[in-house]
N, CA and C of each residue as an Amber inpcrd file, in Angstrom:
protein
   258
  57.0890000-120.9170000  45.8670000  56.9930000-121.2870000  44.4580000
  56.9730000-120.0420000  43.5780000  56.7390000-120.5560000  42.6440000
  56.7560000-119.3290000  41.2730000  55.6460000-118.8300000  41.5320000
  54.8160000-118.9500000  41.5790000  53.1550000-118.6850000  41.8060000
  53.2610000-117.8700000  43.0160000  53.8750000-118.3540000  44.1470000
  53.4210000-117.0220000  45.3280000  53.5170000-115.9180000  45.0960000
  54.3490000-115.2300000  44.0620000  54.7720000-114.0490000  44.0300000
  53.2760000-113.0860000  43.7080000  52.2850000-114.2560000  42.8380000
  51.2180000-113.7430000  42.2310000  50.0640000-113.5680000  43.5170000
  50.3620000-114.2730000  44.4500000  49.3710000-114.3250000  45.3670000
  48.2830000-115.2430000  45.2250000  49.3990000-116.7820000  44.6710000
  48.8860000-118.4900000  44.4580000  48.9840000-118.7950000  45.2520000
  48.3670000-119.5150000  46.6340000  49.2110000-120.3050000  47.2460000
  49.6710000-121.9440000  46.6760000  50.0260000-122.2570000  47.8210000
  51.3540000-123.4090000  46.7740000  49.9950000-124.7920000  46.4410000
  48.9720000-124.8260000  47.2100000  48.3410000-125.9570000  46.7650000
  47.2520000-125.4570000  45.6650000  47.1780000-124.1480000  45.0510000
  46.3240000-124.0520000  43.8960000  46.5990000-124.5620000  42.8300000
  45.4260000-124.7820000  41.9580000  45.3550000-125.6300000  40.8750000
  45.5210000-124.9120000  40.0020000  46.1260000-125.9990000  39.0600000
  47.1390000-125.1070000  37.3640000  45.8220000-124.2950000  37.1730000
  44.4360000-124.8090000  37.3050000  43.5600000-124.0150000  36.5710000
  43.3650000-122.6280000  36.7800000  44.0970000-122.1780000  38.0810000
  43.9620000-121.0150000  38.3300000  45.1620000-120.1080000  38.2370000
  46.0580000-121.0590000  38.4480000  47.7090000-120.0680000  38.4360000
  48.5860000-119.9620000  37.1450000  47.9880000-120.5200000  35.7760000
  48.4200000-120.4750000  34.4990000  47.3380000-119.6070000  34.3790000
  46.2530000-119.0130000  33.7910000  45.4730000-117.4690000  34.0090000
  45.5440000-116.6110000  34.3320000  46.0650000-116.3390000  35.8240000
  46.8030000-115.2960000  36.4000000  47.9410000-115.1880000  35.4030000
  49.0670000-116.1080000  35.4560000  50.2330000-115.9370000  34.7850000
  50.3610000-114.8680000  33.5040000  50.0020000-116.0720000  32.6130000
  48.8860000-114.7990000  31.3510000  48.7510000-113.8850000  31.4390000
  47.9800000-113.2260000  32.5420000  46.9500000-111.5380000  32.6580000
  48.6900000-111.2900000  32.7780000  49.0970000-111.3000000  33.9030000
  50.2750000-111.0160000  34.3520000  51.2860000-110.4080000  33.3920000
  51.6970000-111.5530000  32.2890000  52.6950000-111.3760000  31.6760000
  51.8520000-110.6750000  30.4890000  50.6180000-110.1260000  30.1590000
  49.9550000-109.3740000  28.7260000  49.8180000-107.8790000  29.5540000
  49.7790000-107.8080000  31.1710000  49.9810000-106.4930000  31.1150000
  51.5000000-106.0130000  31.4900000  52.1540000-107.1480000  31.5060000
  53.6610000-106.6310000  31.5690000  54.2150000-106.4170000  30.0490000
  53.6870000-106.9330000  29.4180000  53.7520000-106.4740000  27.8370000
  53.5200000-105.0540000  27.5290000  52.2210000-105.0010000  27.7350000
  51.8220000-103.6340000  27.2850000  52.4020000-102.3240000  28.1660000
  52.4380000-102.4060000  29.7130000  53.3200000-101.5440000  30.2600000
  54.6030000-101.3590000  29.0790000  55.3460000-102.3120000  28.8780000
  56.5590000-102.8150000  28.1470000  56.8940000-101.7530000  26.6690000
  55.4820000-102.0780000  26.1350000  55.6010000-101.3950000  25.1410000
  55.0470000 -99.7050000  24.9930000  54.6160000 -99.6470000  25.9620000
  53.8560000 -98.2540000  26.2350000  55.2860000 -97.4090000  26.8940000
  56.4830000 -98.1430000  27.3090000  57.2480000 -97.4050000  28.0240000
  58.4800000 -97.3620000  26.4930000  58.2950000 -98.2950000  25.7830000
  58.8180000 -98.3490000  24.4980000  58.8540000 -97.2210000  23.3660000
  57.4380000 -96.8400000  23.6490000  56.9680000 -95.6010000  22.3950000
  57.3840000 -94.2810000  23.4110000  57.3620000 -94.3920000  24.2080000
  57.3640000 -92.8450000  24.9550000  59.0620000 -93.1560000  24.8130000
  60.3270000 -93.3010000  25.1820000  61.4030000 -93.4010000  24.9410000
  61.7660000 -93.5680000  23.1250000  60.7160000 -94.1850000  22.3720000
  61.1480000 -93.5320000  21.1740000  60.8540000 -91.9630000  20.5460000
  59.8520000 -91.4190000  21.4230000  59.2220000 -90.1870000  20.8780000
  60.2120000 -89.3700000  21.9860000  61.3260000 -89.2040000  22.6900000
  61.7060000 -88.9130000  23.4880000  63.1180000 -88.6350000  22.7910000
  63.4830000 -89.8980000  22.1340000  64.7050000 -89.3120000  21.7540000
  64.6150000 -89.1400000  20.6320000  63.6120000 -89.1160000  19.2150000
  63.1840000 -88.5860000  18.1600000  62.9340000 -86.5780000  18.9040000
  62.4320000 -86.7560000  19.8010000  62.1280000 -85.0690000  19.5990000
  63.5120000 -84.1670000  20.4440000  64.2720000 -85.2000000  20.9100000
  65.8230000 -84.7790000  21.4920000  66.5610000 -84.4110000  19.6990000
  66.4280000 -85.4270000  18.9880000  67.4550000 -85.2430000  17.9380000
  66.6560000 -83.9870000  16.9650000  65.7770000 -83.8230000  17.1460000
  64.8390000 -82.8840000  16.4560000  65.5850000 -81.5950000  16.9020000
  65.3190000 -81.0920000  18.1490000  65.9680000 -80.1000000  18.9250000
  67.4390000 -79.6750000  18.6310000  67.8260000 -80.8420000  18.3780000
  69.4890000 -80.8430000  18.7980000  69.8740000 -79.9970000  17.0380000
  68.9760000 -80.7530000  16.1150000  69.4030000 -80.5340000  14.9990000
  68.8120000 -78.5180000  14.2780000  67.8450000 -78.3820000  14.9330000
  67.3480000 -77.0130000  14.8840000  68.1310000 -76.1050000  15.5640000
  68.7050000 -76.6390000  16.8230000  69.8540000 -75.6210000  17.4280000
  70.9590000 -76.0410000  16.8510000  71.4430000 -76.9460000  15.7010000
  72.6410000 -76.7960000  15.0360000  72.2770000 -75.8310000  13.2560000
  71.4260000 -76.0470000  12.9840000  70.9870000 -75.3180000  11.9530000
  70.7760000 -73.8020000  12.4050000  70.7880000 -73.6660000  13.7240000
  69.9540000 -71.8660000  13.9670000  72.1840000 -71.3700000  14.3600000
  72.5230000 -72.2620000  15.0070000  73.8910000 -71.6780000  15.0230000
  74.6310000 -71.7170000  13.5870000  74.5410000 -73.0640000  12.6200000
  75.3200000 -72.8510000  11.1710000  74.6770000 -71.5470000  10.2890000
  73.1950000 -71.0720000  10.6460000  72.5900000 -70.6140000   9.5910000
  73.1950000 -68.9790000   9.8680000  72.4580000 -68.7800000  11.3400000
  72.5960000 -67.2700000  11.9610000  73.6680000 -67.3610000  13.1040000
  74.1450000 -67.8480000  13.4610000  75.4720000 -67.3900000  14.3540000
  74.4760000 -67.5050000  15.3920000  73.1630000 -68.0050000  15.4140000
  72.5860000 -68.2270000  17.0240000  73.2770000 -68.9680000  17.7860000
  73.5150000 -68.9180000  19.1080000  74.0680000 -70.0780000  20.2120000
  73.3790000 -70.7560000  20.6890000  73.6200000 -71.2700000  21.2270000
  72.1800000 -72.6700000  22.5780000  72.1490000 -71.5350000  23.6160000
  72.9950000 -70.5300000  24.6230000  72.9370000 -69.4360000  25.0560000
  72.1030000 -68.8640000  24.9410000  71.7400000 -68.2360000  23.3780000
  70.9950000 -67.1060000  23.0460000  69.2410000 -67.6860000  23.1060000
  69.2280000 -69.3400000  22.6860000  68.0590000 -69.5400000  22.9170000
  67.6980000 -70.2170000  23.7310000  68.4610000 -70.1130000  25.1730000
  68.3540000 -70.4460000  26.4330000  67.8660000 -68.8800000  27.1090000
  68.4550000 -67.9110000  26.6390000  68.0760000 -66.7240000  27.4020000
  66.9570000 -66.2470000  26.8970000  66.2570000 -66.3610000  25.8160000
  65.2440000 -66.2600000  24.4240000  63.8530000 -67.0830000  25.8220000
  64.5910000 -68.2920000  25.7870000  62.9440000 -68.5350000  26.8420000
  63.1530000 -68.4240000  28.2030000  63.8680000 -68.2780000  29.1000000
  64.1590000 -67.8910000  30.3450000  63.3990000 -66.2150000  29.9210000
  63.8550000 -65.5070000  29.2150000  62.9530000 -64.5490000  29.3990000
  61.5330000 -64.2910000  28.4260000  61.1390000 -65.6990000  28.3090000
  59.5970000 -65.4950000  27.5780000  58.5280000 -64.6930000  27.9410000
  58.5080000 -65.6350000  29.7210000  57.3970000 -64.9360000  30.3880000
  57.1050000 -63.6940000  30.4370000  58.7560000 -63.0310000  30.6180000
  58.4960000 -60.9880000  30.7340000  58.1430000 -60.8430000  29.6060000
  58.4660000 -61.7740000  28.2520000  58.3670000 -61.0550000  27.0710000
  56.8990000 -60.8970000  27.0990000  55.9250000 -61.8100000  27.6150000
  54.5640000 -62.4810000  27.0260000  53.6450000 -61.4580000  28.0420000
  54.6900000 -61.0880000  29.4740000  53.7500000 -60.4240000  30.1910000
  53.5420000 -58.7540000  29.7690000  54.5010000 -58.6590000  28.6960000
  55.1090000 -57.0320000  28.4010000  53.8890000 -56.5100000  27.2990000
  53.7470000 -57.8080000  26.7420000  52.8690000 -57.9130000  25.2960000
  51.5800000 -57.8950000  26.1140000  51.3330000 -58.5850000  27.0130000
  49.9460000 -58.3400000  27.8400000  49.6460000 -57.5860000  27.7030000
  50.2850000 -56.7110000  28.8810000  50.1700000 -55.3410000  29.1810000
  49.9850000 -54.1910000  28.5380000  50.7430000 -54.1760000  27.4230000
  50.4200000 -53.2390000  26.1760000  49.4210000 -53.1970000  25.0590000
  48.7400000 -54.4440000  25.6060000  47.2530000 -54.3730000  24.2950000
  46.3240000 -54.0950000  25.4250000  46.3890000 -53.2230000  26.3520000
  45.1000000 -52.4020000  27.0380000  45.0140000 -51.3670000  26.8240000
């Protein structure tokens, strides 16, 4: 039946397998919508990006290159700066 899947067996009573159902389908909701907001804040901060690396190439002749190599070498930058305030 529809119900086994929940772990009803087939002779339980509506009183128990319309309740389950419910819980069931209010946390398949909220999973639902919790996976909703993270895919909107996902591709809001994609078009964010996209549009700062088209403004840094129209403004200054920057490339996606230049600020691909900009953080590939952060760490040496951050460890260089360490090192020199002792």
């Amino acid at each position: 039946t529809v119900f086994g899947a929940f772990g009803i067996e087939d002779g339980a009573p509506l009183a128990v397998a319309i309740p389950v159902m419910l819980v069931a389908l209010i946390v398949a909701w909220i999973v639902f919508t919790i996976l909703v907001k993270i895919l909107k804040t996902t591709v809001s901060t994609a078009i964010t990006v996209a549009a700062i690396v088209v403004l840094l190439q129209i403004s200054y002749g920057i490339t996606p290159q230049d600020i691909w190599n900009q953080i590939v070498n952060l760490p040496q930058s951050l460890s260089q700066i360490h090192g020199s305030g002792k």
